[in-house]
Amino acid sequence: MKDGKPIPGAPTPEYKNDPKNPTKVLPNEGVPEVPGCNPKNPGKKITPENPTKDTDVPYVPIIGDGRIVINYVDQDDNDAILDTATPTGKFGTKITYTTTHSEFTKENDNHVYEVIMKHGTVTYNPHDNPAKPGEPINPNDPNSPKVTDNDVDYSKSVKETIHYVGAGDQTPSDNVQNVTLTRSITVDRVTGNIISSTKWQPSQIDYK
């Protein structure tokens, strides 16, 4: 019996008579094997008290081992697998190694889950987030990629020249003004590669 109910298809052997006393049965008989189950009291022998009645033998299901596969996938590196974890446990027990709690079941045994990893980014510009070449891109990780000269190529000075013609001796001389152009540069925190940069923008729109 399992959970107090008969097990479908389980063997039901008959009692063996005691050759020394045909009115009795042999004592201390072993229990039959039931696929997928173990005796609740392993090693216990059966001695029927009443040979005319069936003797209930309790069984418990064999709890199998389950396994799931967790792949950590780098979305920004052609879905390369960075690492793989294979937690195991008994069917019906909770899975503690996961981003969402679940349990081992026969349905998810050997199932493969993917944890999608996306690279973080940082944007440098001379106003809000200037940087210094040689510093780690991730301040808390000294082994992270370093800021390069290209990462901070976000400011340059140019000259705006206004040349006047057509007024003879009254023609003003050239008007030369300095203009600063700036832009923002976005860098991948994992690889250190430049992902994008904005268009150059002048520090002023109107000129004297």
Short mmCIF file of C-alpha atoms in Angstrom, two decimals:
data_model
loop_
_atom_site.label_atom_id
_atom_site.label_comp_id
_atom_site.label_asym_id
_atom_site.label_seq_id
_atom_site.Cartn_x
_atom_site.Cartn_y
_atom_site.Cartn_z
CA MET A 1 0.00 0.00 0.00
CA LYS A 2 1.10 3.59 -0.71
CA ASP A 3 -0.48 6.50 1.12
CA GLY A 4 -3.01 4.07 2.56
CA LYS A 5 -4.19 2.88 -0.85
CA PRO A 6 -3.46 -0.31 -2.81
CA ILE A 7 -0.70 0.03 -5.41
CA PRO A 8 -2.05 -0.83 -8.89
CA GLY A 9 -0.23 -3.80 -10.40
CA ALA A 10 1.71 -4.61 -7.24
CA PRO A 11 2.38 -8.35 -6.74
CA THR A 12 0.19 -10.18 -4.20
CA PRO A 13 2.01 -13.44 -3.40
CA GLU A 14 0.20 -16.15 -1.48
CA TYR A 15 1.27 -17.30 1.96
CA LYS A 16 3.45 -20.37 2.10
CA ASN A 17 2.25 -23.16 4.35
CA ASP A 18 4.50 -24.34 7.13
CA PRO A 19 5.49 -27.91 6.12
CA LYS A 20 5.64 -28.80 9.80
CA ASN A 21 2.14 -27.49 10.46
CA PRO A 22 -0.12 -27.11 7.40
CA THR A 23 -2.60 -25.03 9.46
CA LYS A 24 -0.02 -22.28 9.72
CA VAL A 25 2.12 -20.30 7.32
CA LEU A 26 5.86 -19.77 7.30
CA PRO A 27 6.88 -16.84 9.57
CA ASN A 28 9.22 -13.98 8.75
CA GLU A 29 8.55 -13.86 5.03
CA GLY A 30 10.10 -11.11 2.91
CA VAL A 31 7.95 -8.54 1.11
CA PRO A 32 7.63 -8.40 -2.70
CA GLU A 33 9.49 -5.84 -4.80
CA VAL A 34 7.33 -3.04 -6.21
CA PRO A 35 8.76 -0.94 -9.08
CA GLY A 36 9.24 2.69 -8.09
CA CYS A 37 8.68 2.00 -4.39
CA ASN A 38 10.57 0.85 -1.33
CA PRO A 39 9.14 -0.82 1.77
CA LYS A 40 8.37 1.76 4.42
CA ASN A 41 10.05 -0.54 6.93
CA PRO A 42 12.98 -2.02 4.97
CA GLY A 43 14.21 -5.36 6.28
CA LYS A 44 11.07 -6.03 8.27
CA LYS A 45 9.74 -9.56 7.85
CA ILE A 46 6.05 -10.47 7.66
CA THR A 47 4.37 -13.04 9.90
CA PRO A 48 0.63 -13.08 9.15
CA GLU A 49 -1.56 -13.17 12.23
CA ASN A 50 -4.52 -14.44 10.24
CA PRO A 51 -3.62 -16.57 7.20
CA THR A 52 -7.13 -16.12 5.80
CA LYS A 53 -6.73 -12.37 5.41
CA ASP A 54 -4.41 -10.20 3.34
CA THR A 55 -1.59 -8.46 5.16
CA ASP A 56 -1.07 -4.79 4.31
CA VAL A 57 2.55 -3.84 3.65
CA PRO A 58 3.25 -0.07 3.52
CA TYR A 59 5.49 1.26 0.72
CA VAL A 60 6.87 4.69 -0.02
CA PRO A 61 7.74 6.02 -3.50
CA ILE A 62 11.38 6.18 -4.54
CA ILE A 63 12.23 9.86 -4.89
CA GLY A 64 14.49 10.32 -7.89
CA ASP A 65 17.21 12.88 -8.39
CA GLY A 66 16.42 15.85 -10.60
CA ARG A 67 18.82 18.14 -12.42
CA ILE A 68 18.44 21.43 -14.23
CA VAL A 69 20.95 23.33 -16.35
CA ILE A 70 21.36 27.09 -16.03
CA ASN A 71 23.34 28.82 -18.79
CA TYR A 72 24.54 32.39 -18.34
CA VAL A 73 24.32 33.93 -21.81
CA ASP A 74 26.14 37.10 -22.87
CA GLN A 75 23.61 38.86 -25.06
CA ASP A 76 26.20 41.39 -26.24
CA ASP A 77 28.73 38.74 -27.30
CA ASN A 78 26.74 36.72 -29.85
CA ASP A 79 24.95 34.82 -27.05
CA ALA A 80 28.19 33.27 -25.83
CA ILE A 81 27.74 31.06 -22.75
CA LEU A 82 29.75 32.63 -19.94
CA ASP A 83 29.10 29.95 -17.33
CA THR A 84 26.90 26.92 -16.66
CA ALA A 85 25.43 25.70 -13.37
CA THR A 86 23.79 22.29 -12.87
CA PRO A 87 22.01 22.20 -9.49
CA THR A 88 20.58 18.82 -8.48
CA GLY A 89 18.09 17.63 -5.88
CA LYS A 90 15.33 15.21 -5.09
CA PHE A 91 12.06 15.48 -6.98
CA GLY A 92 9.68 17.65 -4.98
CA THR A 93 12.40 19.58 -3.15
CA LYS A 94 12.81 23.30 -3.60
CA ILE A 95 15.43 24.67 -5.98
CA THR A 96 17.44 27.23 -4.04
CA TYR A 97 19.87 28.05 -6.86
CA THR A 98 17.72 30.16 -9.12
CA THR A 99 16.58 33.69 -9.74
CA THR A 100 13.02 32.50 -9.11
CA HIS A 101 12.08 29.80 -6.61
CA SER A 102 10.73 26.55 -8.04
CA GLU A 103 11.07 22.84 -7.37
CA PHE A 104 12.55 19.75 -9.00
CA THR A 105 9.97 17.78 -10.96
CA LYS A 106 10.11 15.08 -13.59
CA GLU A 107 8.85 17.67 -16.06
CA ASN A 108 11.81 20.01 -15.55
CA ASP A 109 14.43 17.28 -15.11
CA ASN A 110 17.42 18.16 -17.33
CA HIS A 111 15.61 21.31 -18.48
CA VAL A 112 17.91 24.11 -19.64
CA TYR A 113 17.27 27.64 -18.41
CA GLU A 114 18.99 30.76 -19.70
CA VAL A 115 19.99 33.78 -17.65
CA ILE A 116 20.50 36.59 -20.17
CA MET A 117 23.37 38.91 -19.26
CA LYS A 118 23.55 42.37 -20.84
CA HIS A 119 26.63 44.57 -20.64
CA GLY A 120 26.46 47.75 -18.62
CA THR A 121 27.57 51.00 -20.21
CA VAL A 122 28.99 54.32 -19.08
CA THR A 123 28.79 57.65 -20.91
CA TYR A 124 31.61 60.19 -20.68
CA ASN A 125 31.41 63.89 -21.50
CA PRO A 126 33.30 66.96 -20.27
CA HIS A 127 30.36 68.41 -18.34
CA ASP A 128 28.53 65.66 -16.43
CA ASN A 129 30.99 62.75 -16.35
CA PRO A 130 34.59 63.54 -17.30
CA ALA A 131 37.13 60.72 -17.08
CA LYS A 132 40.88 60.26 -16.90
CA PRO A 133 42.79 57.85 -19.16
CA GLY A 134 44.21 54.89 -17.24
CA GLU A 135 41.46 54.80 -14.61
CA PRO A 136 39.31 51.64 -14.35
CA ILE A 137 36.02 51.96 -16.18
CA ASN A 138 34.39 50.29 -13.16
CA PRO A 139 35.82 52.09 -10.09
CA ASN A 140 35.03 49.15 -7.78
CA ASP A 141 36.84 46.67 -10.02
CA PRO A 142 40.52 47.50 -10.56
CA ASN A 143 40.77 44.65 -13.10
CA SER A 144 38.11 46.14 -15.37
CA PRO A 145 39.10 47.76 -18.70
CA LYS A 146 40.83 51.12 -18.42
CA VAL A 147 39.67 54.46 -19.78
CA THR A 148 41.54 55.25 -23.03
CA ASP A 149 42.37 58.52 -24.79
CA ASN A 150 39.65 57.72 -27.33
CA ASP A 151 37.08 57.41 -24.55
CA VAL A 152 37.67 61.02 -23.53
CA ASP A 153 37.93 62.49 -27.03
CA TYR A 154 34.85 64.53 -26.22
CA SER A 155 36.10 68.13 -26.48
CA LYS A 156 38.05 70.18 -29.02
CA SER A 157 38.61 73.84 -29.83
CA VAL A 158 38.17 75.28 -33.30
CA LYS A 159 38.38 78.78 -34.75
CA GLU A 160 35.38 80.43 -36.39
CA THR A 161 36.60 83.03 -38.94
CA ILE A 162 34.26 85.62 -40.43
CA HIS A 163 35.79 87.21 -43.57
CA TYR A 164 34.26 90.47 -44.86
CA VAL A 165 34.45 91.66 -48.51
CA GLY A 166 32.97 94.33 -50.74
CA ALA A 167 33.38 97.56 -48.76
CA GLY A 168 36.70 98.72 -50.16
CA ASP A 169 38.80 100.56 -47.64
CA GLN A 170 35.90 100.29 -45.20
CA THR A 171 35.94 96.48 -45.23
CA PRO A 172 36.43 95.20 -41.66
CA SER A 173 39.27 92.83 -40.95
CA ASP A 174 38.58 89.16 -40.27
CA ASN A 175 36.70 88.37 -37.10
CA VAL A 176 38.21 85.24 -35.50
CA GLN A 177 36.38 83.61 -32.58
CA ASN A 178 37.26 80.47 -30.62
CA VAL A 179 34.56 77.82 -30.40
CA THR A 180 34.53 74.66 -28.25
CA LEU A 181 32.88 71.54 -29.66
CA THR A 182 31.77 68.80 -27.30
CA ARG A 183 30.13 65.37 -27.54
CA SER A 184 29.30 62.33 -25.39
CA ILE A 185 30.97 58.92 -25.77
CA THR A 186 29.35 55.68 -24.52
CA VAL A 187 31.66 52.80 -23.53
CA ASP A 188 30.96 49.12 -22.82
CA ARG A 189 31.81 48.43 -19.16
CA VAL A 190 32.77 44.80 -19.90
CA THR A 191 34.85 45.04 -23.08
CA GLY A 192 35.95 48.67 -22.86
CA ASN A 193 34.89 49.20 -26.48
CA ILE A 194 33.24 52.44 -27.62
CA ILE A 195 29.62 51.70 -28.46
CA SER A 196 28.51 55.09 -29.77
CA SER A 197 29.17 58.81 -29.72
CA THR A 198 26.94 61.81 -30.29
CA LYS A 199 27.47 64.49 -32.92
CA TRP A 200 29.79 67.36 -32.14
CA GLN A 201 27.92 70.33 -30.71
CA PRO A 202 29.29 73.90 -30.51
CA SER A 203 29.45 75.67 -27.17
CA GLN A 204 27.53 78.58 -28.72
CA ILE A 205 25.18 79.10 -31.61
CA ASP A 206 25.31 82.86 -32.12
CA TYR A 207 28.50 84.76 -32.94
CA LYS A 208 29.38 88.42 -32.78
#
